[in-house]
GROMACS .gro file of C-alpha atoms in nm:
model
  182
    1MET     CA    1   6.258   9.560   9.217
    2ILE     CA    2   6.053   9.858   9.128
    3VAL     CA    3   6.101  10.196   9.280
    4SER     CA    4   5.802  10.435   9.253
    5GLY     CA    5   5.870  10.806   9.197
    6ASP     CA    6   6.129  11.019   9.006
    7THR     CA    7   6.430  10.836   8.901
    8ALA     CA    8   6.664  11.102   9.051
    9GLN     CA    9   6.497  11.049   9.375
   10ALA     CA   10   6.526  10.664   9.361
   11TYR     CA   11   6.918  10.719   9.282
   12LEU     CA   12   6.974  10.967   9.562
   13MET     CA   13   7.231  10.787   9.776
   14GLY     CA   14   7.409  10.694   9.476
   15TRP     CA   15   7.424  11.063   9.400
   16MET     CA   16   7.551  11.119   9.773
   17ARG     CA   17   7.780  10.858   9.720
   18ALA     CA   18   7.924  11.011   9.417
   19VAL     CA   19   7.980  11.340   9.570
   20HIS     CA   20   8.139  11.171   9.845
   21PHE     CA   21   8.420  11.028   9.605
   22VAL     CA   22   8.440  11.378   9.422
   23ALA     CA   23   8.515  11.520   9.787
   24ALA     CA   24   8.756  11.265   9.883
   25PHE     CA   25   8.951  11.304   9.572
   26ILE     CA   26   8.974  11.695   9.587
   27LEU     CA   27   9.079  11.662   9.975
   28GLY     CA   28   9.360  11.416   9.854
   29ILE     CA   29   9.484  11.633   9.597
   30ALA     CA   30   9.449  11.933   9.823
   31LEU     CA   31   9.671  11.700  10.094
   32LEU     CA   32   9.935  11.639   9.797
   33VAL     CA   33   9.975  11.984   9.706
   34ARG     CA   34   9.999  12.085  10.073
   35ILE     CA   35  10.269  11.814  10.110
   36TYR     CA   36  10.451  11.965   9.834
   37TRP     CA   37  10.423  12.309   9.953
   38PHE     CA   38  10.562  12.184  10.298
   39PHE     CA   39  10.899  12.131  10.114
   40ARG     CA   40  10.905  12.392   9.846
   41GLY     CA   41  10.701  12.667   9.985
   42ASN     CA   42  10.811  13.007  10.125
   43ARG     CA   43  10.951  13.036  10.497
   44TYR     CA   44  10.603  13.042  10.663
   45ALA     CA   45  10.484  12.734  10.491
   46SER     CA   46  10.783  12.543  10.537
   47TRP     CA   47  10.802  12.226  10.777
   48ARG     CA   48  11.027  12.400  10.983
   49GLU     CA   49  10.732  12.636  11.094
   50TRP     CA   50  10.523  12.354  11.166
   51ILE     CA   51  10.723  12.132  11.375
   52PRO     CA   52  10.939  12.280  11.679
   53THR     CA   53  11.277  12.173  11.606
   54SER     CA   54  11.436  12.457  11.821
   55ARG     CA   55  11.450  12.519  12.201
   56GLU     CA   56  11.313  12.874  12.112
   57ARG     CA   57  11.015  12.731  11.909
   58TRP     CA   58  10.977  12.490  12.215
   59SER     CA   59  10.948  12.764  12.456
   60PHE     CA   60  10.705  12.963  12.227
   61PHE     CA   61  10.496  12.645  12.204
   62TRP     CA   62  10.431  12.635  12.576
   63ARG     CA   63  10.370  13.011  12.611
   64GLN     CA   64  10.127  12.965  12.334
   65LEU     CA   65   9.946  12.646  12.466
   66LYS     CA   66   9.920  12.856  12.799
   67TYR     CA   67   9.738  13.105  12.631
   68TYR     CA   68   9.503  12.894  12.449
   69LEU     CA   69   9.424  12.704  12.775
   70PHE     CA   70   9.343  13.032  12.936
   71LEU     CA   71   9.668  13.020  13.185
   72GLN     CA   72   9.832  13.315  13.046
   73ARG     CA   73   9.644  13.627  12.981
   74GLU     CA   74   9.852  13.805  12.711
   75ARG     CA   75   9.856  13.637  12.358
   76PRO     CA   76  10.220  13.576  12.240
   77LEU     CA   77  10.311  13.777  11.925
   78TYR     CA   78  10.428  13.572  11.642
   79VAL     CA   79  10.433  13.615  11.256
   80GLY     CA   80  10.340  13.293  11.078
   81HIS     CA   81  10.197  12.987  11.238
   82ASN     CA   82  10.262  12.959  11.584
   83PRO     CA   83  10.407  12.601  11.699
   84VAL     CA   84  10.080  12.498  11.833
   85ALA     CA   85   9.885  12.583  11.510
   86GLY     CA   86  10.142  12.424  11.325
   87LEU     CA   87  10.153  12.092  11.504
   88SER     CA   88   9.764  12.092  11.510
   89TYR     CA   89   9.785  12.125  11.122
   90LEU     CA   90  10.041  11.841  11.105
   91VAL     CA   91   9.788  11.608  11.309
   92VAL     CA   92   9.489  11.719  11.073
   93GLY     CA   93   9.714  11.630  10.765
   94LEU     CA   94   9.767  11.278  10.936
   95LEU     CA   95   9.381  11.266  11.003
   96ILE     CA   96   9.328  11.297  10.647
   97LEU     CA   97   9.574  11.080  10.540
   98VAL     CA   98   9.401  10.821  10.760
   99GLN     CA   99   9.066  10.920  10.653
  100GLY     CA  100   9.174  10.849  10.300
  101LEU     CA  101   9.340  10.520  10.341
  102THR     CA  102   9.026  10.378  10.528
  103GLY     CA  103   8.802  10.543  10.276
  104PHE     CA  104   8.974  10.377   9.979
  105ALA     CA  105   9.054  10.051  10.133
  106LEU     CA  106   8.660  10.069  10.204
  107TYR     CA  107   8.611  10.129   9.847
  108ALA     CA  108   8.861   9.870   9.746
  109GLU     CA  109   8.659   9.608   9.900
  110ALA     CA  110   8.415   9.581   9.603
  111PHE     CA  111   8.700   9.489   9.349
  112GLN     CA  112   8.865   9.150   9.390
  113ASP     CA  113   9.190   9.299   9.190
  114GLY     CA  114   9.311   9.577   9.024
  115PHE     CA  115   9.426   9.913   9.102
  116TRP     CA  116   9.212   9.980   9.415
  117ARG     CA  117   9.269   9.643   9.580
  118PHE     CA  118   9.666   9.634   9.489
  119PHE     CA  119   9.705   9.958   9.683
  120PHE     CA  120   9.451   9.960   9.967
  121GLY     CA  121   9.351   9.593  10.001
  122TRP     CA  122   9.641   9.534  10.270
  123LEU     CA  123   9.417   9.752  10.504
  124LEU     CA  124   9.125   9.477  10.443
  125VAL     CA  125   9.380   9.222  10.559
  126LEU     CA  126   9.472   9.398  10.868
  127PHE     CA  127   9.112   9.547  10.979
  128ALA     CA  128   8.770   9.418  10.960
  129ASN     CA  129   8.524   9.617  10.772
  130GLN     CA  130   8.368   9.744  11.067
  131ASP     CA  131   8.678   9.864  11.229
  132LEU     CA  132   8.786  10.048  10.913
  133ARG     CA  133   8.408  10.205  10.874
  134LEU     CA  134   8.466  10.302  11.268
  135ILE     CA  135   8.789  10.455  11.226
  136HIS     CA  136   8.652  10.640  10.914
  137HIS     CA  137   8.365  10.752  11.104
  138VAL     CA  138   8.575  10.884  11.418
  139THR     CA  139   8.824  11.044  11.209
  140MET     CA  140   8.541  11.243  11.034
  141TRP     CA  141   8.442  11.371  11.367
  142LEU     CA  142   8.792  11.463  11.467
  143ILE     CA  143   8.819  11.659  11.126
  144LEU     CA  144   8.490  11.851  11.224
  145ALA     CA  145   8.587  11.927  11.558
  146PHE     CA  146   8.926  12.071  11.436
  147PHE     CA  147   8.727  12.282  11.193
  148VAL     CA  148   8.520  12.444  11.467
  149VAL     CA  149   8.788  12.496  11.682
  150HIS     CA  150   9.020  12.623  11.387
  151LEU     CA  151   8.724  12.874  11.275
  152TYR     CA  152   8.696  13.015  11.646
  153MET     CA  153   9.085  13.036  11.667
  154GLY     CA  154   9.085  13.225  11.348
  155ILE     CA  155   8.788  13.479  11.459
  156LEU     CA  156   8.960  13.524  11.776
  157ALA     CA  157   9.303  13.610  11.608
  158GLU     CA  158   9.135  13.849  11.377
  159ILE     CA  159   8.974  14.043  11.656
  160GLU     CA  160   9.269  14.042  11.885
  161GLU     CA  161   9.541  14.106  11.642
  162ARG     CA  162   9.373  14.300  11.361
  163ASN     CA  163   9.625  14.187  11.138
  164GLY     CA  164   9.425  14.054  10.834
  165THR     CA  165   9.438  13.675  10.959
  166LEU     CA  166   9.095  13.595  10.813
  167GLY     CA  167   9.163  13.809  10.492
  168SER     CA  168   9.479  13.614  10.440
  169ILE     CA  169   9.304  13.303  10.358
  170VAL     CA  170   9.184  13.474  10.035
  171SER     CA  171   9.451  13.738   9.968
  172GLY     CA  172   9.765  13.561  10.108
  173VAL     CA  173   9.833  13.918  10.262
  174LYS     CA  174   9.905  13.941  10.641
  175PHE     CA  175  10.049  14.231  10.831
  176GLU     CA  176  10.224  14.283  11.155
  177GLU     CA  177  10.170  14.562  11.371
  178PRO     CA  178  10.477  14.724  11.522
  179ARG     CA  179  10.517  14.613  11.888
  180GLY     CA  180  10.396  14.876  12.129
  181ALA     CA  181  10.143  15.031  11.862
  182GLU     CA  182   9.785  15.073  11.970
   0.00000   0.00000   0.00000
């Protein structure tokens, strides 16, 4: 088949696929680093901050959820990740894992043997191609929806708390105002 025009334009979707794969590997590496930090990080990065394991954390979970659902007017004060945020990050981590598994399984489909087929081919036995594509696609939309809500919540926290929430993304420094301070 002969394609007229610029060669780079003729291979545009090949470039898009390459960018997609590079982004997938970067996201996968970031997830592995986060899992490591889950167990080796400081108090605020620990799995104990993400998963409410105590009665106190569950109590705070419900108060924070009521605030997020506009059932409670006053924002509960908390340093670090509140339990609702922690659980939502855990869910996003699982979504990224599903995204990676389905994506690598679809990638493995082109190989009859080797690394990709060995590690991800089992998904091709459990699910049809279109089912994997649908899961991969829906997961992408769920992650995108989380991003939009997360951005809103970060801006809201920055405006209401004025404690460097958004700046801490870059600097790592967040501060707490003394209770009762105006």
